[in-house]
Amino acid sequence: MTTGSRLAVVSGGGTGIGKQIARMFAGQGDRVVIIGRRKELLAQARTEIHEATGADRVIPVSADLTDPTQVRRAAALIGRLGPVDVLVNNAGAIITPPADESLEALAISWQRDLNTNLLTAVLLTHALRQQLSRPGGRLIMVSSAAAQRGGAGQHSAGSYAAAKAAMHGWALGLARELGTDGITVNVLAPGYVRDTDIFHGQDTADFVATKVADTLVGRAGTPADVAAAIRYIASPDAGYLTGQIIGLNGGAVLGR
């Protein structure tokens, strides 16, 4: 199926990177389902994308993807739209510092971050797996450079990096399973990207300067950079690209 006549599903599509990815798909003529917990943000994203692209091709679906019942309901709604040509698991990017020094607080924060950054992708992928186009389906996980270099400090207690690293191993297994059906599975691991909510306003000027200094190109990434990479990975031209962890980090983490 050619670009411009496909159905793409983007989780976490109401804000930031997910919204930019949805805008990219809509702009090239694809229908796009955006999934998120907050109905008002999804409606706003749909309006913004329509105004920016002139395409009224965005279908908002409200669901908490950590809840199997809500995932099942969302998958049933999506199933009425036809086969899924592209699934982008972008939901997540929540970092929960422990409330105190207790093991109980640590367990709560880790469980939340693992659920939000890993389980969301697992449940949605499993629910839509039989609806993926065969051949030609594209399954894409949005991960993080933190999975490759580790996460520490106030912006990550390690749980976010661990969840994203677990996603890598799971995705590579899916690539082996689904390759014979003509479905590609890849992971995009961005580095520091501005204009997202992941740091909850804690990305100070010093923090940004440190992140930019880590790159070889002297700038932060943008949601548009991520969407451009997704455009290729999701395209019909990328049929020979599968089972890969693709770094998009300005050289902050070198390929290996």
Short mmCIF file of C-alpha atoms in Angstrom, two decimals:
data_model
loop_
_atom_site.label_atom_id
_atom_site.label_comp_id
_atom_site.label_asym_id
_atom_site.label_seq_id
_atom_site.Cartn_x
_atom_site.Cartn_y
_atom_site.Cartn_z
CA MET A 1 0.00 0.00 0.00
CA THR A 2 1.42 3.36 -0.96
CA THR A 3 1.97 6.33 1.32
CA GLY A 4 -1.10 8.54 1.31
CA SER A 5 -3.68 5.75 1.51
CA ARG A 6 -2.73 4.05 4.75
CA LEU A 7 -4.00 3.83 8.32
CA ALA A 8 -1.47 4.83 10.97
CA VAL A 9 -1.93 4.53 14.73
CA VAL A 10 0.13 6.75 17.02
CA SER A 11 -0.04 6.31 20.78
CA GLY A 12 0.67 9.38 22.86
CA GLY A 13 -0.51 11.35 19.84
CA GLY A 14 -2.03 14.30 21.64
CA THR A 15 1.13 16.19 22.51
CA GLY A 16 4.80 16.71 21.67
CA ILE A 17 6.52 14.12 19.53
CA GLY A 18 3.39 12.05 19.01
CA LYS A 19 1.40 15.00 17.74
CA GLN A 20 4.17 15.89 15.29
CA ILE A 21 4.28 12.31 14.03
CA ALA A 22 0.50 12.35 13.55
CA ARG A 23 0.77 15.66 11.70
CA MET A 24 3.36 14.15 9.38
CA PHE A 25 1.14 11.18 8.52
CA ALA A 26 -1.94 13.38 8.00
CA GLY A 27 0.06 15.80 5.87
CA GLN A 28 1.02 13.06 3.44
CA GLY A 29 -2.58 11.88 3.14
CA ASP A 30 -2.74 9.01 5.60
CA ARG A 31 -5.56 8.47 8.08
CA VAL A 32 -4.22 8.71 11.61
CA VAL A 33 -5.60 7.41 14.88
CA ILE A 34 -4.14 9.29 17.85
CA ILE A 35 -4.47 7.62 21.23
CA GLY A 36 -4.11 9.33 24.60
CA ARG A 37 -5.70 9.51 28.04
CA ARG A 38 -6.98 13.09 27.86
CA LYS A 39 -9.86 13.70 25.46
CA GLU A 40 -9.42 17.46 25.44
CA LEU A 41 -5.78 17.24 24.32
CA LEU A 42 -6.69 14.79 21.59
CA ALA A 43 -9.42 17.10 20.32
CA GLN A 44 -7.04 20.05 20.38
CA ALA A 45 -4.39 18.06 18.50
CA ARG A 46 -6.93 17.06 15.86
CA THR A 47 -7.90 20.70 15.33
CA GLU A 48 -4.27 21.87 15.18
CA ILE A 49 -3.33 19.20 12.66
CA HIS A 50 -6.35 20.00 10.50
CA GLU A 51 -5.48 23.70 10.52
CA ALA A 52 -1.82 23.02 9.74
CA THR A 53 -2.29 20.46 6.98
CA GLY A 54 -5.78 21.08 5.66
CA ALA A 55 -6.38 17.36 6.06
CA ASP A 56 -9.25 16.14 8.22
CA ARG A 57 -7.81 12.66 8.62
CA VAL A 58 -7.19 12.43 12.39
CA ILE A 59 -9.32 10.11 14.51
CA PRO A 60 -8.91 10.60 18.28
CA VAL A 61 -9.33 7.57 20.55
CA SER A 62 -9.21 8.13 24.29
CA ALA A 63 -7.70 5.28 26.31
CA ASP A 64 -5.37 4.58 29.22
CA LEU A 65 -3.04 2.08 27.58
CA THR A 66 -1.98 0.59 30.92
CA ASP A 67 -5.55 -0.72 31.34
CA PRO A 68 -6.23 -3.93 29.37
CA THR A 69 -9.98 -3.23 29.21
CA GLN A 70 -9.45 0.20 27.68
CA VAL A 71 -6.83 -1.16 25.27
CA ARG A 72 -9.25 -3.86 24.12
CA ARG A 73 -11.95 -1.23 23.57
CA ALA A 74 -9.56 1.01 21.60
CA ALA A 75 -8.44 -1.91 19.42
CA ALA A 76 -12.07 -2.73 18.62
CA LEU A 77 -12.71 0.86 17.53
CA ILE A 78 -9.58 0.85 15.38
CA GLY A 79 -10.57 -2.50 13.89
CA ARG A 80 -13.61 -0.88 12.30
CA LEU A 81 -11.32 1.38 10.27
CA GLY A 82 -9.56 -1.44 8.44
CA PRO A 83 -6.08 -2.98 8.59
CA VAL A 84 -3.39 -1.05 10.46
CA ASP A 85 -0.51 -0.21 8.14
CA VAL A 86 1.66 1.58 10.70
CA LEU A 87 1.67 1.33 14.50
CA VAL A 88 3.90 3.82 16.33
CA ASN A 89 4.21 3.07 20.04
CA ASN A 90 5.10 6.53 21.29
CA ALA A 91 3.17 6.72 24.58
CA GLY A 92 5.20 7.10 27.74
CA ALA A 93 8.03 9.42 28.68
CA ILE A 94 6.82 9.66 32.28
CA ILE A 95 9.46 9.77 34.99
CA THR A 96 8.23 9.35 38.57
CA PRO A 97 10.71 10.23 41.34
CA PRO A 98 10.09 8.17 44.50
CA ALA A 99 8.03 10.05 47.10
CA ASP A 100 10.54 9.21 49.83
CA GLU A 101 13.51 6.94 50.56
CA SER A 102 11.45 3.83 51.34
CA LEU A 103 11.42 0.65 49.29
CA GLU A 104 7.65 1.00 49.06
CA ALA A 105 7.94 4.40 47.38
CA LEU A 106 10.64 3.06 45.05
CA ALA A 107 8.44 0.13 44.05
CA ILE A 108 5.51 2.45 43.29
CA SER A 109 7.60 4.79 41.13
CA TRP A 110 9.25 1.96 39.20
CA GLN A 111 5.97 0.15 38.60
CA ARG A 112 4.35 3.32 37.25
CA ASP A 113 7.23 4.05 34.90
CA LEU A 114 7.47 0.46 33.67
CA ASN A 115 3.73 0.40 33.04
CA THR A 116 3.71 3.76 31.25
CA ASN A 117 6.82 3.29 29.13
CA LEU A 118 6.74 -0.45 28.40
CA LEU A 119 3.40 -2.06 29.19
CA THR A 120 1.51 0.50 27.10
CA ALA A 121 3.41 -0.62 24.00
CA VAL A 122 3.11 -4.32 24.86
CA LEU A 123 -0.65 -4.20 25.37
CA LEU A 124 -1.44 -2.05 22.34
CA THR A 125 0.81 -4.09 20.05
CA HIS A 126 -0.71 -7.37 21.23
CA ALA A 127 -4.23 -6.01 20.81
CA LEU A 128 -3.56 -4.81 17.24
CA ARG A 129 -1.15 -7.53 16.16
CA GLN A 130 -3.64 -9.45 14.03
CA GLN A 131 -4.84 -6.21 12.44
CA LEU A 132 -1.38 -5.25 11.11
CA SER A 133 -1.18 -5.31 7.32
CA ARG A 134 0.41 -8.44 5.89
CA PRO A 135 2.66 -7.88 4.06
CA GLY A 136 3.89 -4.33 4.47
CA GLY A 137 2.98 -3.52 8.06
CA ARG A 138 5.28 -1.25 10.01
CA LEU A 139 5.68 -1.57 13.79
CA ILE A 140 7.77 1.21 15.34
CA MET A 141 8.77 1.73 18.97
CA VAL A 142 9.86 5.17 20.15
CA SER A 143 12.53 4.57 22.77
CA SER A 144 15.29 6.81 24.11
CA ALA A 145 19.04 7.22 24.09
CA ALA A 146 18.74 6.68 27.86
CA ALA A 147 18.23 2.99 27.09
CA GLN A 148 21.68 2.92 25.48
CA ARG A 149 23.64 5.13 27.85
CA GLY A 150 21.72 4.69 31.11
CA GLY A 151 19.57 7.10 33.06
CA ALA A 152 20.44 8.72 36.36
CA GLY A 153 19.92 11.89 38.36
CA GLN A 154 16.78 13.89 39.07
CA HIS A 155 15.42 13.41 35.57
CA SER A 156 15.56 9.62 35.74
CA ALA A 157 15.73 7.28 38.69
CA GLY A 158 16.77 4.55 36.27
CA SER A 159 13.24 3.27 35.73
CA TYR A 160 12.71 5.15 32.47
CA ALA A 161 15.98 3.93 30.96
CA ALA A 162 15.27 0.38 32.15
CA ALA A 163 11.78 0.39 30.63
CA LYS A 164 13.06 1.61 27.30
CA ALA A 165 15.93 -0.91 27.31
CA ALA A 166 13.42 -3.70 27.93
CA MET A 167 11.48 -2.44 24.93
CA HIS A 168 14.56 -3.04 22.77
CA GLY A 169 14.84 -6.73 23.56
CA TRP A 170 11.10 -7.24 23.15
CA ALA A 171 11.04 -5.41 19.79
CA LEU A 172 13.91 -7.46 18.40
CA GLY A 173 12.02 -10.63 19.28
CA LEU A 174 8.93 -9.29 17.50
CA ALA A 175 11.03 -8.57 14.42
CA ARG A 176 11.99 -12.24 14.30
CA GLU A 177 8.39 -13.35 14.77
CA LEU A 178 6.74 -11.00 12.30
CA GLY A 179 9.35 -10.88 9.54
CA THR A 180 7.89 -13.87 7.73
CA ASP A 181 4.59 -11.98 7.50
CA GLY A 182 6.31 -9.07 5.78
CA ILE A 183 6.00 -6.82 8.85
CA THR A 184 9.02 -4.79 9.87
CA VAL A 185 9.77 -3.93 13.51
CA ASN A 186 12.21 -1.17 14.43
CA VAL A 187 13.09 0.99 17.40
CA LEU A 188 13.85 4.71 17.12
CA ALA A 189 15.89 5.97 20.08
CA PRO A 190 15.95 9.79 20.17
CA GLY A 191 18.35 11.78 22.27
CA TYR A 192 17.41 15.05 23.95
CA VAL A 193 14.37 16.55 22.21
CA ARG A 194 13.04 19.95 23.16
CA ASP A 195 9.37 21.00 23.20
CA THR A 196 8.12 17.90 25.02
CA ASP A 197 6.62 17.43 28.47
CA ILE A 198 8.99 14.74 29.71
CA PHE A 199 10.94 17.01 32.07
CA HIS A 200 7.86 18.81 33.41
CA GLY A 201 9.51 22.23 33.13
CA GLN A 202 12.66 21.13 34.96
CA ASP A 203 14.91 21.45 31.91
CA THR A 204 16.75 24.57 32.97
CA ALA A 205 19.12 26.54 30.75
CA ASP A 206 22.09 24.74 32.31
CA PHE A 207 20.43 21.37 31.74
CA VAL A 208 19.74 22.16 28.08
CA ALA A 209 23.28 23.46 27.59
CA THR A 210 24.69 20.21 28.98
CA LYS A 211 22.52 18.11 26.70
CA VAL A 212 23.45 20.18 23.63
CA ALA A 213 27.14 19.98 24.53
CA ASP A 214 26.86 16.18 24.41
CA THR A 215 25.95 16.28 20.72
CA LEU A 216 28.29 16.51 17.75
CA VAL A 217 26.00 18.87 15.85
CA GLY A 218 25.58 21.50 18.57
CA ARG A 219 21.82 21.52 18.94
CA ALA A 220 18.90 19.77 20.59
CA GLY A 221 16.57 17.57 18.63
CA THR A 222 13.03 18.59 17.73
CA PRO A 223 9.76 16.67 17.34
CA ALA A 224 10.06 17.36 13.61
CA ASP A 225 13.40 15.50 13.55
CA VAL A 226 11.71 12.47 15.09
CA ALA A 227 8.75 12.65 12.70
CA ALA A 228 11.10 12.81 9.71
CA ALA A 229 12.85 9.63 10.83
CA ILE A 230 9.53 7.91 11.43
CA ARG A 231 8.42 8.93 7.93
CA TYR A 232 11.18 6.84 6.38
CA ILE A 233 10.95 3.88 8.76
CA ALA A 234 7.20 3.70 8.11
CA SER A 235 7.49 4.12 4.35
CA PRO A 236 7.10 1.41 1.71
CA ASP A 237 10.76 2.09 0.82
CA ALA A 238 11.90 0.73 4.21
CA GLY A 239 10.85 -2.86 3.63
CA TYR A 240 14.42 -4.16 4.11
CA LEU A 241 14.92 -2.30 7.40
CA THR A 242 13.90 -4.40 10.39
CA GLY A 243 15.18 -5.51 13.77
CA GLN A 244 17.19 -2.31 14.25
CA ILE A 245 17.78 0.14 17.09
CA ILE A 246 18.15 3.47 15.29
CA GLY A 247 19.81 6.28 17.21
CA LEU A 248 18.60 9.84 16.56
CA ASN A 249 20.69 11.86 18.96
CA GLY A 250 22.98 14.29 17.14
CA GLY A 251 25.94 12.05 17.88
CA ALA A 252 25.50 12.08 21.66
CA VAL A 253 25.52 8.27 21.55
CA LEU A 254 27.61 6.79 18.77
CA GLY A 255 26.32 3.82 16.80
CA ARG A 256 27.34 0.34 17.79
#
